[in-house]
mmCIF file of C-alpha atoms and ligand atoms in Angstrom:
data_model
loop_
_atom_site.group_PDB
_atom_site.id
_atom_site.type_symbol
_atom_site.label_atom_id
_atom_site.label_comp_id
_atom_site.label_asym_id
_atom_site.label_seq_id
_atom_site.Cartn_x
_atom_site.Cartn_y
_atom_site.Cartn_z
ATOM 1 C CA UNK T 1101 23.471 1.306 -27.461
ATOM 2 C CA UNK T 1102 21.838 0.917 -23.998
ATOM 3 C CA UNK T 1103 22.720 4.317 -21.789
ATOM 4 C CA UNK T 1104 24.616 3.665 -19.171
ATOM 5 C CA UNK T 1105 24.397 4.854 -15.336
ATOM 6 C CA UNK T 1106 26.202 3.990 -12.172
ATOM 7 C CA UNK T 1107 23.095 2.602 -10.559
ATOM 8 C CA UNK T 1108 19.693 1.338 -11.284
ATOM 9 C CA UNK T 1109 17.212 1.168 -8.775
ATOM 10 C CA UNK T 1110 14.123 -0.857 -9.797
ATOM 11 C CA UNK T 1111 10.804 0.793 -7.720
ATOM 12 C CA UNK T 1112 9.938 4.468 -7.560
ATOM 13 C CA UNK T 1113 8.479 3.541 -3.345
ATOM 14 C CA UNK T 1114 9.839 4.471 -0.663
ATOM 15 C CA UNK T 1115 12.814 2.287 -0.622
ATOM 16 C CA UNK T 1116 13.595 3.172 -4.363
ATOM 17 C CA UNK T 1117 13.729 6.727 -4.027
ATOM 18 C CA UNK T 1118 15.395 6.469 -0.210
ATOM 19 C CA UNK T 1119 18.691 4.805 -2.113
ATOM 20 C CA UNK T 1120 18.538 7.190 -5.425
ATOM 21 C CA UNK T 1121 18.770 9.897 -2.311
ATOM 22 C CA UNK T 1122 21.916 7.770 -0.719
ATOM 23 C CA UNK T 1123 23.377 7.284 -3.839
ATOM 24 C CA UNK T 1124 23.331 10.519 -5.946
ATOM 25 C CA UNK T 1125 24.590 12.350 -2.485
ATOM 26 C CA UNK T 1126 27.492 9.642 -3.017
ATOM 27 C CA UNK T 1127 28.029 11.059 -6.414
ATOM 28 C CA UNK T 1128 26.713 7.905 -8.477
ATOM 29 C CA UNK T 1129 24.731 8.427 -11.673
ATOM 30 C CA UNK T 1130 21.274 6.913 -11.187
ATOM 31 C CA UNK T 1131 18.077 5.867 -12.685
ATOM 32 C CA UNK T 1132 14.793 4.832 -10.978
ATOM 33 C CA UNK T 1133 12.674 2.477 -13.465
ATOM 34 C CA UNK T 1134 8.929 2.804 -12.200
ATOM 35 C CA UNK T 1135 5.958 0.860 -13.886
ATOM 36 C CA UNK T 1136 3.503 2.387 -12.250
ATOM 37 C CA UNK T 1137 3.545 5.883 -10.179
ATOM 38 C CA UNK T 1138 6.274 6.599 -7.665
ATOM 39 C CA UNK T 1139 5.419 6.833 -4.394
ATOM 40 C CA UNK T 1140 4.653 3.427 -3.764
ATOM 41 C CA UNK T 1141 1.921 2.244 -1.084
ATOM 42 C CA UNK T 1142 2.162 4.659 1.157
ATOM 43 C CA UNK T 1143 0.685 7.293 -1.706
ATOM 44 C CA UNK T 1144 -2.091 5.070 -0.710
ATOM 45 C CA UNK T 1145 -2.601 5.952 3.200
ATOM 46 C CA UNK T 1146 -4.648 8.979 4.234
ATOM 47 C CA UNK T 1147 -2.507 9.547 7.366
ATOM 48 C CA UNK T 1148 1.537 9.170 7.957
ATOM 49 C CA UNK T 1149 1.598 9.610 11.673
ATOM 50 C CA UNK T 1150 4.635 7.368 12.974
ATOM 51 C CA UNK T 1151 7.787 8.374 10.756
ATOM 52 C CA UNK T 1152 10.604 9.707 13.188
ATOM 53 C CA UNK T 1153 10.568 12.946 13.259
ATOM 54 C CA UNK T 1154 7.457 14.097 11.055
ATOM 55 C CA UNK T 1155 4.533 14.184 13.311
ATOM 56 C CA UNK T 1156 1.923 13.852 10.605
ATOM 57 C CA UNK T 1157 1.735 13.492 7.206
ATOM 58 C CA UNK T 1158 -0.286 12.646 4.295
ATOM 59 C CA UNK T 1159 1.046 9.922 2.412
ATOM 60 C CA UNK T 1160 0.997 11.355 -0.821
ATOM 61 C CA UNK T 1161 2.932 14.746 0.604
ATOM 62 C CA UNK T 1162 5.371 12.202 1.893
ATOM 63 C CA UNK T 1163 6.194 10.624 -1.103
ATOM 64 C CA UNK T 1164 5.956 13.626 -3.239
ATOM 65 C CA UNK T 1165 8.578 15.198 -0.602
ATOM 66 C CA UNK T 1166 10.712 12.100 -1.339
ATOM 67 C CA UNK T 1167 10.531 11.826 -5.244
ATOM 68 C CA UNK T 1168 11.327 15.588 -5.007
ATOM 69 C CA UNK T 1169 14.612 15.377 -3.336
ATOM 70 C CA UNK T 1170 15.748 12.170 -5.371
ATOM 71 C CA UNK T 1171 15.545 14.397 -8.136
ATOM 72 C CA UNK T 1172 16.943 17.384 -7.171
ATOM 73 C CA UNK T 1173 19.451 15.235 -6.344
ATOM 74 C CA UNK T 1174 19.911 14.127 -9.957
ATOM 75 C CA UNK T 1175 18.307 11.288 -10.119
ATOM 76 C CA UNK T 1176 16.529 10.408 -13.380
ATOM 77 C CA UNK T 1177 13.234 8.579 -12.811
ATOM 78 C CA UNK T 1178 11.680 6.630 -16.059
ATOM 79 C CA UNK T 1179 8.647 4.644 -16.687
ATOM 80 C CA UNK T 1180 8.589 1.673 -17.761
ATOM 81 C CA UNK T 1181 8.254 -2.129 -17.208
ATOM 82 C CA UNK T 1182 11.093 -4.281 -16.078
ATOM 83 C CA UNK T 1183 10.894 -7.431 -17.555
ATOM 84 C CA UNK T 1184 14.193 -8.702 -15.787
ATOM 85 C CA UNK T 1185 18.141 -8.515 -15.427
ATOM 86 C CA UNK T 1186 20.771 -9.830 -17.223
ATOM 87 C CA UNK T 1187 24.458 -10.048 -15.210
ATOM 88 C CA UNK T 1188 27.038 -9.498 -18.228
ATOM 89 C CA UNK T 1189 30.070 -9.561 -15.606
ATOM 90 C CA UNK T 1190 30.840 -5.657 -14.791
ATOM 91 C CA UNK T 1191 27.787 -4.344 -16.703
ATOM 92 C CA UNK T 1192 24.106 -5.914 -15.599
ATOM 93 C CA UNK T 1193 21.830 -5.042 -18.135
ATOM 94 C CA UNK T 1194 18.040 -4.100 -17.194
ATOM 95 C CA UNK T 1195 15.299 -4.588 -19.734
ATOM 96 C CA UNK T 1196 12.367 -2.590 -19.990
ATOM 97 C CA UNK T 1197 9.357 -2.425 -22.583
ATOM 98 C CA UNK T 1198 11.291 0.816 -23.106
ATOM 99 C CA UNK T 1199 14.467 -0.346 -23.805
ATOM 100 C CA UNK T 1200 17.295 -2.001 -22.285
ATOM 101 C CA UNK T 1201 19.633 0.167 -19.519
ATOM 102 C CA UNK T 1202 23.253 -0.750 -18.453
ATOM 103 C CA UNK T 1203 24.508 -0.053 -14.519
ATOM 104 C CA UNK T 1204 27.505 -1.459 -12.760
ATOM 105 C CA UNK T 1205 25.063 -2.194 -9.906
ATOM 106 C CA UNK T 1206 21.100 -2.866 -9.232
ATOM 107 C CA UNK T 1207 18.819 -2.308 -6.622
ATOM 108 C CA UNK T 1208 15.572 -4.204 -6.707
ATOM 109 C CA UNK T 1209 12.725 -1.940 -4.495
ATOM 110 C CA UNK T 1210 9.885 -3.527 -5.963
ATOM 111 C CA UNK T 1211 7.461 -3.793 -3.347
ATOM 112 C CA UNK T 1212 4.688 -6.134 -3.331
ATOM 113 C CA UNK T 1213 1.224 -6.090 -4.997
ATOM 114 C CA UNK T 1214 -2.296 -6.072 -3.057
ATOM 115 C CA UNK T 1215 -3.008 -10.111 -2.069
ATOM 116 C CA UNK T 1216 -6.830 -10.633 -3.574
ATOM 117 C CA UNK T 1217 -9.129 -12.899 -1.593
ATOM 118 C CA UNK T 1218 -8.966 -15.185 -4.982
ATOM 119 C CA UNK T 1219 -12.963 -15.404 -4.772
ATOM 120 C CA UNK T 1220 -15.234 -15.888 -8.041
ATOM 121 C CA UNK T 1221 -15.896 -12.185 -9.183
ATOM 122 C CA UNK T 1222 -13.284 -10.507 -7.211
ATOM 123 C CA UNK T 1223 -11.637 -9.380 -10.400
ATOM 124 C CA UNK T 1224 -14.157 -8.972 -13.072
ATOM 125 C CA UNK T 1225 -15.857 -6.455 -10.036
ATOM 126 C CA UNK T 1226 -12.841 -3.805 -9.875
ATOM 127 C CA UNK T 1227 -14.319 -0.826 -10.284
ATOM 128 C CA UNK T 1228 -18.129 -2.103 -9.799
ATOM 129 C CA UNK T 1229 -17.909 -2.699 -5.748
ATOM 130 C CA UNK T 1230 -14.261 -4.189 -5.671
ATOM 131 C CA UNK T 1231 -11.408 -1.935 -4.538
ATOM 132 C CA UNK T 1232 -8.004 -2.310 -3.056
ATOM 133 C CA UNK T 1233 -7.736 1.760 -2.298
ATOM 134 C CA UNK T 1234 -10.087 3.154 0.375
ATOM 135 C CA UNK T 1235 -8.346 6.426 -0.020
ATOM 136 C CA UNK T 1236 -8.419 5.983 -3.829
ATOM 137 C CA UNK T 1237 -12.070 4.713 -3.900
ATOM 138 C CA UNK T 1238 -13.656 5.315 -0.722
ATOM 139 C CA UNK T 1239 -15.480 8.879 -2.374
ATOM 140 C CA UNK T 1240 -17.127 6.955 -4.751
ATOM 141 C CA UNK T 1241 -19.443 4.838 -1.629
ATOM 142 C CA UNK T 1242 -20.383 8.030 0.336
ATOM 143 C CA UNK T 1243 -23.649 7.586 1.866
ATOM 144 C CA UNK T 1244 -23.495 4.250 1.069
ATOM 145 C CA UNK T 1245 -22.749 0.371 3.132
ATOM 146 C CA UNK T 1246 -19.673 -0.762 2.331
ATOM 147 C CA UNK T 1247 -17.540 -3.753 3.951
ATOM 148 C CA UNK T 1248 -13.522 -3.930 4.400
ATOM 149 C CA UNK T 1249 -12.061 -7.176 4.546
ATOM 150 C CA UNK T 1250 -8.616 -7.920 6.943
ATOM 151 C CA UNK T 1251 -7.529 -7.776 10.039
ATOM 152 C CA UNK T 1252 -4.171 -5.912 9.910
ATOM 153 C CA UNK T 1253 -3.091 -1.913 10.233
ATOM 154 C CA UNK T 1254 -4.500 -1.404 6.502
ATOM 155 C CA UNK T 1255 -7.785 -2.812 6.885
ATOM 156 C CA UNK T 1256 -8.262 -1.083 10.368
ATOM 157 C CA UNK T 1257 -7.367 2.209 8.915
ATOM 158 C CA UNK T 1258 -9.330 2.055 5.815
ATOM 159 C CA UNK T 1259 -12.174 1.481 7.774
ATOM 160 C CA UNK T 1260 -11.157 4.264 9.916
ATOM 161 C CA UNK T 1261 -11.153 6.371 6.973
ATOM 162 C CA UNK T 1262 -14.499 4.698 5.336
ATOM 163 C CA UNK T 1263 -16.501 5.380 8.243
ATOM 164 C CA UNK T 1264 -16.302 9.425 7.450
ATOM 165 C CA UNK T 1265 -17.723 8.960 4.396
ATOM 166 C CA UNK T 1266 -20.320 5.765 4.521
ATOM 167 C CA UNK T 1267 -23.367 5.141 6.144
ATOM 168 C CA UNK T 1268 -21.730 1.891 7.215
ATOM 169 C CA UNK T 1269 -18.868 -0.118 8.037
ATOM 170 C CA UNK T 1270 -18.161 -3.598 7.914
ATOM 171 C CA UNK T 1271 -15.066 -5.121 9.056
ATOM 172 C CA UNK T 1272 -14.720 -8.609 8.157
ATOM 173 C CA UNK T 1273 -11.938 -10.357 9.211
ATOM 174 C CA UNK T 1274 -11.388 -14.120 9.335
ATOM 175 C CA UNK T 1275 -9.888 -14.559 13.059
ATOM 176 C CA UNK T 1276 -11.681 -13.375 16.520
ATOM 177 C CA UNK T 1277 -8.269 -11.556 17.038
ATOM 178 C CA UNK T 1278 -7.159 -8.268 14.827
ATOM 179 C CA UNK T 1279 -3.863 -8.132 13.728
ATOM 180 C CA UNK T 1280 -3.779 -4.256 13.367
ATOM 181 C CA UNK T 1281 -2.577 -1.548 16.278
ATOM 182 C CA UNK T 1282 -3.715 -0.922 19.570
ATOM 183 C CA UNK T 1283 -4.689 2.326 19.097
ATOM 184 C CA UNK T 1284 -6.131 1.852 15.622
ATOM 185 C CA UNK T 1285 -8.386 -0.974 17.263
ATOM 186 C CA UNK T 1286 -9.803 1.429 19.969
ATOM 187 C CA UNK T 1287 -10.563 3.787 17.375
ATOM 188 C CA UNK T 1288 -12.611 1.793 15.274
ATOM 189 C CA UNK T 1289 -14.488 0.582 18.480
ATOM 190 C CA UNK T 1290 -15.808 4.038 18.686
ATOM 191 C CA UNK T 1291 -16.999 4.909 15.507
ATOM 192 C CA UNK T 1292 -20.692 3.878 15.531
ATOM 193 C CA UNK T 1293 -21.485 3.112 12.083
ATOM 194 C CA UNK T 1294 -18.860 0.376 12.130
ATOM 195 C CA UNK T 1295 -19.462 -3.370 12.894
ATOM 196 C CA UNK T 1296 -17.300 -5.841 13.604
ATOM 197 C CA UNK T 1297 -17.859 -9.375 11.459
ATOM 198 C CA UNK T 1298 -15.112 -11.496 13.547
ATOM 199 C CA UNK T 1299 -14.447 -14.878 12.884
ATOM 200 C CA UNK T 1300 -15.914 -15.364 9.315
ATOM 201 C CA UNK T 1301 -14.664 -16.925 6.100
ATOM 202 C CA UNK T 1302 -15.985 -14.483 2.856
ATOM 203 C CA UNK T 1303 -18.180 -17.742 1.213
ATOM 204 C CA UNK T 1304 -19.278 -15.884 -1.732
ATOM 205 C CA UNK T 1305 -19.454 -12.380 -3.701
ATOM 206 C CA UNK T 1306 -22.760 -11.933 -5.277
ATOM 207 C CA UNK T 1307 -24.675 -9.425 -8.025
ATOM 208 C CA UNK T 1308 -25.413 -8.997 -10.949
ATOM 209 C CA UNK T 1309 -22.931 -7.025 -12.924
ATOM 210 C CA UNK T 1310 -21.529 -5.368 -9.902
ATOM 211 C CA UNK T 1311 -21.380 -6.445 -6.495
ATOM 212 C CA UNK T 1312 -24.414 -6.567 -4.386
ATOM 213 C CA UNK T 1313 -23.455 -8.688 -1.079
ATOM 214 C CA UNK T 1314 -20.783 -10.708 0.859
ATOM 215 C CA UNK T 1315 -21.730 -13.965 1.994
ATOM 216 C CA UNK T 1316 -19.687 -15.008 5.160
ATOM 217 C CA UNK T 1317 -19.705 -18.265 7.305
ATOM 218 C CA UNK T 1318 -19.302 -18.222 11.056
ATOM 219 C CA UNK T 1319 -16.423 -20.211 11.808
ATOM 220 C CA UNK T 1320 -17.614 -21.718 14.670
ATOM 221 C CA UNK T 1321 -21.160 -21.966 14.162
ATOM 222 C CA UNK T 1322 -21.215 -22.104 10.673
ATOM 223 C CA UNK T 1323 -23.962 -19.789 10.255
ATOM 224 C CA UNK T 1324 -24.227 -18.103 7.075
ATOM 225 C CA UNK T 1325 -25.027 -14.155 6.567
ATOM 226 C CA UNK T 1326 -25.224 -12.029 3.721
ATOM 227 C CA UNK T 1327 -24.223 -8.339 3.996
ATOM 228 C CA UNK T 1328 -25.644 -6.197 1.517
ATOM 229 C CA UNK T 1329 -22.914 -3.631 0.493
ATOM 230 C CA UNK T 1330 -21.792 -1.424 -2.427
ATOM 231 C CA UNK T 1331 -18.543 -1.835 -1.925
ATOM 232 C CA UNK T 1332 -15.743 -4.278 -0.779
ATOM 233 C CA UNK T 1333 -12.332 -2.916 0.205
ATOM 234 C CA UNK T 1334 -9.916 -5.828 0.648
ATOM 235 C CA UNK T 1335 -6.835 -4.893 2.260
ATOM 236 C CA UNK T 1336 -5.861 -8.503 3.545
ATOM 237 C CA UNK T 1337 -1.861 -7.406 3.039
ATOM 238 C CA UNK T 1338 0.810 -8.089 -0.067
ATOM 239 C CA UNK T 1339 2.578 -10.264 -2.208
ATOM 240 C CA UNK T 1340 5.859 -9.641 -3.609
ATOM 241 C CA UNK T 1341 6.380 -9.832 -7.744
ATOM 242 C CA UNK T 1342 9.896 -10.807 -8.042
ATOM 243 C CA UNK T 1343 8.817 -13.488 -10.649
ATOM 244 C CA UNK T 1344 10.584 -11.635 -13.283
ATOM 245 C CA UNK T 1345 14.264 -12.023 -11.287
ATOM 246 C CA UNK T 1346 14.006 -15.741 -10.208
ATOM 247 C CA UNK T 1347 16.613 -16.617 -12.070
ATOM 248 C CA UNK T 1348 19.056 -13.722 -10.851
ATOM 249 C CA UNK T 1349 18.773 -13.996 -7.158
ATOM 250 C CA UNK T 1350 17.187 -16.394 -4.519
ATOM 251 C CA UNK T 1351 13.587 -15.979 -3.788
ATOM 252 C CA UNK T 1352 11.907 -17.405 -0.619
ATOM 253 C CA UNK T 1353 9.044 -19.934 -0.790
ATOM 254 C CA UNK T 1354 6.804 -17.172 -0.820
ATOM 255 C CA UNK T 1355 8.246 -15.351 -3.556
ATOM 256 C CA UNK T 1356 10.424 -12.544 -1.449
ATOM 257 C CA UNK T 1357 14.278 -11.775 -2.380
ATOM 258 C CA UNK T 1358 16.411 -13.531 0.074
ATOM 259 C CA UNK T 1359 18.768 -10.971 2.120
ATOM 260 C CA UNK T 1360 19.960 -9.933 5.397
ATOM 261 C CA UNK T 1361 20.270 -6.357 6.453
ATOM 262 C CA UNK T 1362 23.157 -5.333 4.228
ATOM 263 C CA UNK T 1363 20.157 -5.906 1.999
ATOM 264 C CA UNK T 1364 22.955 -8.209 -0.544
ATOM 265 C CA UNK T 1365 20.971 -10.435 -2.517
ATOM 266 C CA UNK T 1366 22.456 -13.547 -3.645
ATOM 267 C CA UNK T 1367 23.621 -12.371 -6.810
ATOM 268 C CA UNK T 1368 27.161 -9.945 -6.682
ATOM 269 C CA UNK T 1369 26.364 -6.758 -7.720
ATOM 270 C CA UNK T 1370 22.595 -7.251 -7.040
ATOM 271 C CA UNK T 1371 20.913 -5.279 -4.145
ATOM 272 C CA UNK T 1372 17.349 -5.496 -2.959
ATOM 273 C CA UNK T 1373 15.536 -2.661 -1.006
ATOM 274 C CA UNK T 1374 12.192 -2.510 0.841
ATOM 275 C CA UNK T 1375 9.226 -4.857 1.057
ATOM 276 C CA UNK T 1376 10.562 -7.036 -1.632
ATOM 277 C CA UNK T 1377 13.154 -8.728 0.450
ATOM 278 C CA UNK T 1378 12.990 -11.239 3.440
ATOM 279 C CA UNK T 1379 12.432 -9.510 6.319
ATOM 280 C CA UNK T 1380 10.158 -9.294 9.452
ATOM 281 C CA UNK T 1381 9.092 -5.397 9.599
ATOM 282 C CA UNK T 1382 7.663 -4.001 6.846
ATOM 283 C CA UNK T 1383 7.186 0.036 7.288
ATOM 284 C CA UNK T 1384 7.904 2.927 6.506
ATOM 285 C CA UNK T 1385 10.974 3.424 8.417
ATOM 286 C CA UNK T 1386 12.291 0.206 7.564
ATOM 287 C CA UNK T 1387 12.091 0.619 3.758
ATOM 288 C CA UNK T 1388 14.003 4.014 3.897
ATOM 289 C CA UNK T 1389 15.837 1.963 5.674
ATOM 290 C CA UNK T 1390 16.685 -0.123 3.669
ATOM 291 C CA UNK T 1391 17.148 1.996 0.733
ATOM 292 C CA UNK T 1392 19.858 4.049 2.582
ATOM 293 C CA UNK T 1393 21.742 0.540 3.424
ATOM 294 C CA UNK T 1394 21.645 -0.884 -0.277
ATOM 295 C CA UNK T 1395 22.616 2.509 -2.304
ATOM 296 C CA UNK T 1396 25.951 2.371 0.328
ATOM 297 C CA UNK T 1397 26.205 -1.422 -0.679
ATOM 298 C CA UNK T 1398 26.202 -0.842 -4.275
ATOM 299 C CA UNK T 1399 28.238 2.675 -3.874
ATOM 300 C CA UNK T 1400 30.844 -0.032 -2.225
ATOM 301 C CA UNK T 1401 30.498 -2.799 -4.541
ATOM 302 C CA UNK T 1402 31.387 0.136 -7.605
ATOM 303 C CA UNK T 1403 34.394 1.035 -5.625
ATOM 304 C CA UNK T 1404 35.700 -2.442 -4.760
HETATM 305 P P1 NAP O 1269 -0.954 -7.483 7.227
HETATM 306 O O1 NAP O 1269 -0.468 -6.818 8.463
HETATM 307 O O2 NAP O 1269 -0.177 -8.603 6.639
HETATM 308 O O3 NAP O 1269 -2.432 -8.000 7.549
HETATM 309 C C1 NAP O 1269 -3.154 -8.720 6.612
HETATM 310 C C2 NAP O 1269 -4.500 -9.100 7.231
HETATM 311 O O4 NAP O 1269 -5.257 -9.800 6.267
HETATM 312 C C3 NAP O 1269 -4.331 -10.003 8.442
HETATM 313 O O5 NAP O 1269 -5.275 -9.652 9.421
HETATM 314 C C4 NAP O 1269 -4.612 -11.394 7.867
HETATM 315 O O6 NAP O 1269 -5.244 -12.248 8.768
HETATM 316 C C5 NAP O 1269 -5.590 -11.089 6.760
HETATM 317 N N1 NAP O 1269 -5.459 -12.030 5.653
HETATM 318 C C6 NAP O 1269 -4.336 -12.433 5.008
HETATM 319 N N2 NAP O 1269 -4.619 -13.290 4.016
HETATM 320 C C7 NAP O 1269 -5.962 -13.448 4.053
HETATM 321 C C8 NAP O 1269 -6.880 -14.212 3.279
HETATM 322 N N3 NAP O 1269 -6.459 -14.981 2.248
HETATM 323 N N4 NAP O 1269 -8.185 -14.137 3.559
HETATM 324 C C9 NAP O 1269 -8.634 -13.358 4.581
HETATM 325 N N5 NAP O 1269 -7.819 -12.600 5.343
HETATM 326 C C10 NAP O 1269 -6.506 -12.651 5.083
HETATM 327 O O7 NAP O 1269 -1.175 -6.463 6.006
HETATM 328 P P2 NAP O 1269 -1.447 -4.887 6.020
HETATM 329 O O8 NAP O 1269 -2.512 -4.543 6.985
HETATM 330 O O9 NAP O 1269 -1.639 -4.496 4.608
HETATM 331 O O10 NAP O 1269 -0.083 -4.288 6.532
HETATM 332 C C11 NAP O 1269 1.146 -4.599 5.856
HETATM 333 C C12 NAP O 1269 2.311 -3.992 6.625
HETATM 334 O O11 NAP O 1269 2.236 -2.579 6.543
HETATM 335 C C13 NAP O 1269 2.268 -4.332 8.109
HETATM 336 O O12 NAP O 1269 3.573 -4.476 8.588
HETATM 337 C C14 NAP O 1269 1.604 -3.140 8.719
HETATM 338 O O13 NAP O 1269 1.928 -2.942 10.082
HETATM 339 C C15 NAP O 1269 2.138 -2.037 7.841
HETATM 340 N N6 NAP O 1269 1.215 -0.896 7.852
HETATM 341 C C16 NAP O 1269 1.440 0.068 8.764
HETATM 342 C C17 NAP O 1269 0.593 1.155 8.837
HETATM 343 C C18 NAP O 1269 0.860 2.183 9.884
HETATM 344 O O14 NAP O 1269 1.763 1.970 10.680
HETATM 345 N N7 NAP O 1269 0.108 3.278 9.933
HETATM 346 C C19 NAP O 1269 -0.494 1.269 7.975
HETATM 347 C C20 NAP O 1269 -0.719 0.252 7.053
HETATM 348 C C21 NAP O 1269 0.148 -0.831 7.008
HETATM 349 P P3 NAP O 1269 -4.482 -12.844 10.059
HETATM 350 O O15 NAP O 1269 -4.402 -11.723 11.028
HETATM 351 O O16 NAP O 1269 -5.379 -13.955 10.459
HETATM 352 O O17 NAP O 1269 -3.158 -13.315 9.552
#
């Protein structure tokens, strides 16, 4: 017999954990199914600094503050992987390599996954010059030349963060323009061990067993260089994985649940949280957010 709760939210981030908040204070019985650890993304940025009303904060100590007060809440929080969700009328069903789970109502706060650059090597090289976590990774390459590839907040303030550590800084990014902040932009400018490699495409990642150098082309002049670096931090944004629901709710051409802000999928009884969903702001704010909106939804939806 599959245990039953009131609510299942799928996604430990902060979305997840910002409706198991919303809907144990509304007296639900819930369950967070995480694959991975909870926290999400942001466990992954060294510096918090534009939540309302918290000034600064590590990521980590942010989502450690968050997974803390789901549970003291009550909320249970498993591991496991969801391998999808079956709608049998009142009672969808949620399978997991750890067993199946029964809830009047779902929330899907999946996130999205780190978008590789999809070059030869990329993969086989995690670990041996290839990261997608400059706060994770970025120890490992002290003293060393390392490149980070993107144009948007993440890339800016990895190399931000990389510059402490390394010897130097690439950024590589494939427009003149970056996408990232302002103020992160200005920042970088300063740091002197950081160069700027605008307008590029990454031709080629080569080494032996582990990666030695980044080829780029000049866009315009189509002038090739090779960078010599230990290590390659891509941060060139995310994808969802909402694969495993595609036949529960509508997904968007690029793979991202389709819902307003009453964050209602278009499956009754099916929510969707967070990053995961069509939407045009993707932070921190809006993914608590979010979660607050779609544990109310589903608290409604029980009580219809
Ligand atoms: P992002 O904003 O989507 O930026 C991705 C960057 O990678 C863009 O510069 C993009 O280039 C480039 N890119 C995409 N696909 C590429 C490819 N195939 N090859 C080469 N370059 C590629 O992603 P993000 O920086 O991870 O940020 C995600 C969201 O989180 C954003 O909303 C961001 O503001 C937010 N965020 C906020 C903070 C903060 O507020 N402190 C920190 C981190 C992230 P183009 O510019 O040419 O499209």
């Amino acid at each position: 017999m599959a245990e039953k709760f009131d609510i299942i939210i799928v996604g430990a981030g902060t979305a997840g954990l910002s409706a198991a908040i919303y809907a144990t204070r509304s007296g639900k019985s819930v369950l967070v199914l995480e694959e991975m650890a909870y926290g999400g993304q942001i466990i992954n940025t060294p510096e918090v600094a534009n939540y309302p009303g918290i000034a600064k904060i590590s990521g980590f100590d942010f989502a450690q503050g968050l997974y803390d007060q789901a549970t003291a809440l009550g909320a249970r929080v498993e591991f496991c992987s969801v391998s999808g969700v079956e709608d049998r009328g009142n009672e969808k069903v949620v399978k997991t390599d750890g067993g199946d789970f029964e809830a009047g109502a779902v929330i899907l706060a999946t996130g999205a996954k780190n978008r590789p650059l999809g070059m030869a090597h990329e993969e086989e090289w995690i670990g041996n010059g290839i990261s997608y976590c400059a706060t994770c990774d970025g120890a490992f390459f002290k003293g060393k030349t390392v490149a980070v590839a993107g144009g948007g907040n993440t890339a800016l303030e990895d190399a931000i963060f990389l510059s402490g550590y390394c010897e130097k800084v690439y950024l590589i990014h494939r427009r003149s323009e970056l996408r990232g902040e302002q103020h992160l932009q200005e920042a970088l400018r300063k740091k002197e061990n950081v160069e700027f490699v605008l307008n590029v495409a990454i031709k080629e990642l080569t080494g032996s067993d582990h990666l030695e150098a980044v080829v780029v082309t000049d866009k315009e002049t189509g002038q090739e260089r090779k960078l010599e670096v230990a290590g390659l931090f891509v941060a060139i944004g995310q994808m969802p994985k909402n694969e495993r629901f595609a036949d529960l709710v509508e997904l968007d051409q690029g793979g991202y649940i389709v819902a307003g802000e009453d964050c209602k999928t278009s499956h009754e009884g099916i929510f969707v949280a967070g990053d995961c969903r069509t939407k045009s702001v993707r932070q921190l704010t809006t993914a608590a957010s979010d979660g607050a909106v779609a544990a109310l939804a589903a608290c409604a939806y029980l009580e219809r």
